[in-house]
PDB file of C-alpha atoms in Angstrom:
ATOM      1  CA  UNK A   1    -120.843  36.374   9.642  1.00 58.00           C
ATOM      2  CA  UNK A   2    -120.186  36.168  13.239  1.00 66.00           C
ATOM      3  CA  UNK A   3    -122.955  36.814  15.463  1.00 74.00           C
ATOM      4  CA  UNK A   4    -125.578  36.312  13.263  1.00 75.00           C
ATOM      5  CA  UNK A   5    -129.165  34.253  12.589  1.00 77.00           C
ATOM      6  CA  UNK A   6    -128.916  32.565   8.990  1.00 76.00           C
ATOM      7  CA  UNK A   7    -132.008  32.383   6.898  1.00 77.00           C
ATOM      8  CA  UNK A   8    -133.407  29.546   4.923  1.00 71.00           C
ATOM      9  CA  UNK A   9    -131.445  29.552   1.161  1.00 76.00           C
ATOM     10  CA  UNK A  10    -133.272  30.725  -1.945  1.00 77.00           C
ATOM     11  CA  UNK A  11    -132.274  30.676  -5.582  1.00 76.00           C
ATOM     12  CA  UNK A  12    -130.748  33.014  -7.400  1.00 73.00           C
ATOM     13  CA  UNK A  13    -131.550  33.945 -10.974  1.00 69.00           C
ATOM     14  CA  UNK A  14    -127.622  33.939 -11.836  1.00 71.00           C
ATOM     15  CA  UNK A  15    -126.074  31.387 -10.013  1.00 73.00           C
ATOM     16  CA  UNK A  16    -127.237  28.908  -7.872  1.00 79.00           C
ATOM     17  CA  UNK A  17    -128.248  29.108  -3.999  1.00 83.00           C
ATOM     18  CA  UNK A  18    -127.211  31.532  -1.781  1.00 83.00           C
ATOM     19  CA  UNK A  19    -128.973  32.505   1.753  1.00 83.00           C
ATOM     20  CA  UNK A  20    -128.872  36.168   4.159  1.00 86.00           C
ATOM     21  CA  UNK A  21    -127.546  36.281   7.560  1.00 86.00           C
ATOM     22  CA  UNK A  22    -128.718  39.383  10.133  1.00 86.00           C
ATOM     23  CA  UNK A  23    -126.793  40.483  13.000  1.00 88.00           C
ATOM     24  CA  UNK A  24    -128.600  39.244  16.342  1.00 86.00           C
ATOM     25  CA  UNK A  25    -130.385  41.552  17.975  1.00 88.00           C
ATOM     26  CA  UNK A  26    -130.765  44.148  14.460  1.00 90.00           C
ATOM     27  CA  UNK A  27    -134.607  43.343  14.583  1.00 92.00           C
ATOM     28  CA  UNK A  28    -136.200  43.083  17.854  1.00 94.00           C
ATOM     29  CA  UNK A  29    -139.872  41.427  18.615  1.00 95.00           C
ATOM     30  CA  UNK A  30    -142.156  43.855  16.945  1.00 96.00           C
ATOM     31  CA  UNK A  31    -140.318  45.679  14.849  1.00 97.00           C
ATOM     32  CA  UNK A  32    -141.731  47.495  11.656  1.00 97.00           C
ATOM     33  CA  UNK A  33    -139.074  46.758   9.065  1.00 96.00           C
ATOM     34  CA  UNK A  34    -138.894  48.475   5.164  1.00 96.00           C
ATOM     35  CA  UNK A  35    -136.387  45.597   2.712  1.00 94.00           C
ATOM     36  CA  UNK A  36    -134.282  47.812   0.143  1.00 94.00           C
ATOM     37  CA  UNK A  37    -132.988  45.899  -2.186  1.00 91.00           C
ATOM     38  CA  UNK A  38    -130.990  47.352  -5.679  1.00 90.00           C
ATOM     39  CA  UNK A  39    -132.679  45.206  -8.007  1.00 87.00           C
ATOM     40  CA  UNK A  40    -135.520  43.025  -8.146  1.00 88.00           C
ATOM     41  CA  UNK A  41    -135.595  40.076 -11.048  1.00 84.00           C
ATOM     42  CA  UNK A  42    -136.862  37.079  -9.474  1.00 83.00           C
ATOM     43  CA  UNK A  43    -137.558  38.019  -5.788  1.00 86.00           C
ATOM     44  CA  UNK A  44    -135.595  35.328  -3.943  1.00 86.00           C
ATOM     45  CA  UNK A  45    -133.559  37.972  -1.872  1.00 87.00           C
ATOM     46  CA  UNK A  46    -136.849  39.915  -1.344  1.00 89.00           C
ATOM     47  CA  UNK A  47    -138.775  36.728  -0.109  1.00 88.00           C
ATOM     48  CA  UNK A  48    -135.074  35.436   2.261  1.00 89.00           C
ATOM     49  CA  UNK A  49    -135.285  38.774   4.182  1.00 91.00           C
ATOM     50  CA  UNK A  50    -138.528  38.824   4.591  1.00 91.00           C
ATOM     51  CA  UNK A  51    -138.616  35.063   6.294  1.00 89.00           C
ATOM     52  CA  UNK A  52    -135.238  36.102   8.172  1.00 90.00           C
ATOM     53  CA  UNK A  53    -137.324  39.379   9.303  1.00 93.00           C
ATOM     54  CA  UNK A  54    -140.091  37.140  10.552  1.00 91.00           C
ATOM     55  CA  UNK A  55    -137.577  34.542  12.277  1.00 89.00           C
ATOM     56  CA  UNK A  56    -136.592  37.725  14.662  1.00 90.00           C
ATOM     57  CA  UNK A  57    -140.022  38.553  15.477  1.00 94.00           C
ATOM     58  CA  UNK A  58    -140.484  41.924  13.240  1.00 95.00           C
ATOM     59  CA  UNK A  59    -142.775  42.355  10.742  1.00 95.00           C
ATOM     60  CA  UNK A  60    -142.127  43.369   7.037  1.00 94.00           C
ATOM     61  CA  UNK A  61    -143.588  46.573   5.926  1.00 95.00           C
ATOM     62  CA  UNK A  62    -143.137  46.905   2.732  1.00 94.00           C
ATOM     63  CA  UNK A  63    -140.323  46.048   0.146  1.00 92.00           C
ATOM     64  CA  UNK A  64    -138.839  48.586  -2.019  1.00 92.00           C
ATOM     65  CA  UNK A  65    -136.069  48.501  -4.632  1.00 91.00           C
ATOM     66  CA  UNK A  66    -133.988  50.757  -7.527  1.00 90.00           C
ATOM     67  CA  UNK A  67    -135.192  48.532 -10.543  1.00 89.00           C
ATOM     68  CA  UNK A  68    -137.687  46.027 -11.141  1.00 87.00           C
ATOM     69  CA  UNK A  69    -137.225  43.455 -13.826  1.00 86.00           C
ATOM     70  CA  UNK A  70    -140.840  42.595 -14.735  1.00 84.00           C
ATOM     71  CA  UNK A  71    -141.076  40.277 -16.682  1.00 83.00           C
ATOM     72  CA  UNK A  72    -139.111  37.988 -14.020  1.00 84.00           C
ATOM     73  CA  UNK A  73    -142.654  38.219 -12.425  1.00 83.00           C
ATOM     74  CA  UNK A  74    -141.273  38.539  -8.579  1.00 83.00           C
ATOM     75  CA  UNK A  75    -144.778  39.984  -7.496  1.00 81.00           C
ATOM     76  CA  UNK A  76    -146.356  36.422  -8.457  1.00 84.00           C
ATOM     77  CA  UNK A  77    -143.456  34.924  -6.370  1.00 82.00           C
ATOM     78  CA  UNK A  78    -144.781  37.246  -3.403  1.00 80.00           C
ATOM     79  CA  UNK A  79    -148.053  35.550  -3.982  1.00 83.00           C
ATOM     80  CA  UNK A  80    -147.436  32.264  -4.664  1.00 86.00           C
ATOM     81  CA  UNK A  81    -145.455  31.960  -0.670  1.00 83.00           C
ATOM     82  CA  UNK A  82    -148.276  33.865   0.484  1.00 83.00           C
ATOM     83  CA  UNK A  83    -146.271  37.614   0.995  1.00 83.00           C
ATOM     84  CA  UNK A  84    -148.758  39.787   1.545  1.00 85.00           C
ATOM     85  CA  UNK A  85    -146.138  42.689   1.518  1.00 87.00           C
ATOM     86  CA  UNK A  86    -146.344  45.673  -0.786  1.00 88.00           C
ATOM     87  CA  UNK A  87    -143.714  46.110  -3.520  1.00 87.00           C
ATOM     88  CA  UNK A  88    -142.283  48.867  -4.969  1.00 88.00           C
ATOM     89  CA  UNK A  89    -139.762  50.319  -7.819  1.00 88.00           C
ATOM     90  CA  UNK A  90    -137.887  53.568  -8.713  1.00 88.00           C
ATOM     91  CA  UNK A  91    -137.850  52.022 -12.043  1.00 82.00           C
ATOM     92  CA  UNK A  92    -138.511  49.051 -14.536  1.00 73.00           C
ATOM     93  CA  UNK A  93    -136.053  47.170 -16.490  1.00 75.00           C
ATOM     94  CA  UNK A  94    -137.148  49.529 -19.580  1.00 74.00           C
ATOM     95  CA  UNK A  95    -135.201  52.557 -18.284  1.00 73.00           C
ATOM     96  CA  UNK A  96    -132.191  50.271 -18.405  1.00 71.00           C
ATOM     97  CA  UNK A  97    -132.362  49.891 -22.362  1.00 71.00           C
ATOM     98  CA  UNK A  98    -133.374  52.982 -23.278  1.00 68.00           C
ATOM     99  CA  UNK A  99    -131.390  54.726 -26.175  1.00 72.00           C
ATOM    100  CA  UNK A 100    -131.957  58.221 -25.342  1.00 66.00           C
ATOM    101  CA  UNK A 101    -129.558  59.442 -28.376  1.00 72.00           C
ATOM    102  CA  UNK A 102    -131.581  57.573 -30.729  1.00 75.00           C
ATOM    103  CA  UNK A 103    -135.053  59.407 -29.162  1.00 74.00           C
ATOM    104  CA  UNK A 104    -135.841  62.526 -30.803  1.00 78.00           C
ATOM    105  CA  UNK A 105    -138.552  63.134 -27.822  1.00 78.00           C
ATOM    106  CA  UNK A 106    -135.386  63.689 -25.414  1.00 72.00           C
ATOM    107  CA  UNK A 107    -133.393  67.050 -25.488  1.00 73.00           C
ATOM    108  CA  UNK A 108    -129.587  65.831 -25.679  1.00 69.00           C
ATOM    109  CA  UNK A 109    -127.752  69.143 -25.481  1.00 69.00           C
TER     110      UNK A 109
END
């Protein structure tokens, strides 16, 4: 991407190494910034934009995303590199699987 700071490369779940870039001058020195990500499984693209965030002199909020995939474990992740920034879901992976024809509990007409 032209114009752009590149951040360090993480691993992805799927396939391999990959790595963000930011346009310079998108976070400023002191900036309070909220990640949005769709979905969380392992937190590598969490734990990229919140290094890149840091590299531009803003601060990391809190993370949010659409789905979670628990039992990926990207909270311990968070922990283990020392990410002391809160993380939130819409939803967990269980959502995602659920049958609700076969569920007598949920109205279908």
């Amino acid at each position: 991407m032209p114009n752009s700071i590149s951040g360090a490369k993480y691993t992805k779940e799927y396939a391999g190494d990959d790595s963000l870039c930011i346009p310079r001058g998108s976070v400023k020195e002191g900036d309070r910034v909220l990640l949005i990500d769709d979905l969380v499984a392992t937190g590598g693209t969490l734990c990229a934009g919140i290094d890149l965030v840091k590299k531009m002199g803003g601060t990391c909020v809190e993370c949010c995303c659409v789905v979670e995939i628990q039992f990926l474990n990207a909270r311990k992740k968070f922990a283990d590199l020392g990410h002391d920034v809160p993380i939130w879901a819409l939803m967990d992976e269980s959502i995602l699987t659920l049958d609700g024809l076969k569920d007598p509990s949920i109205p279908t007409d």
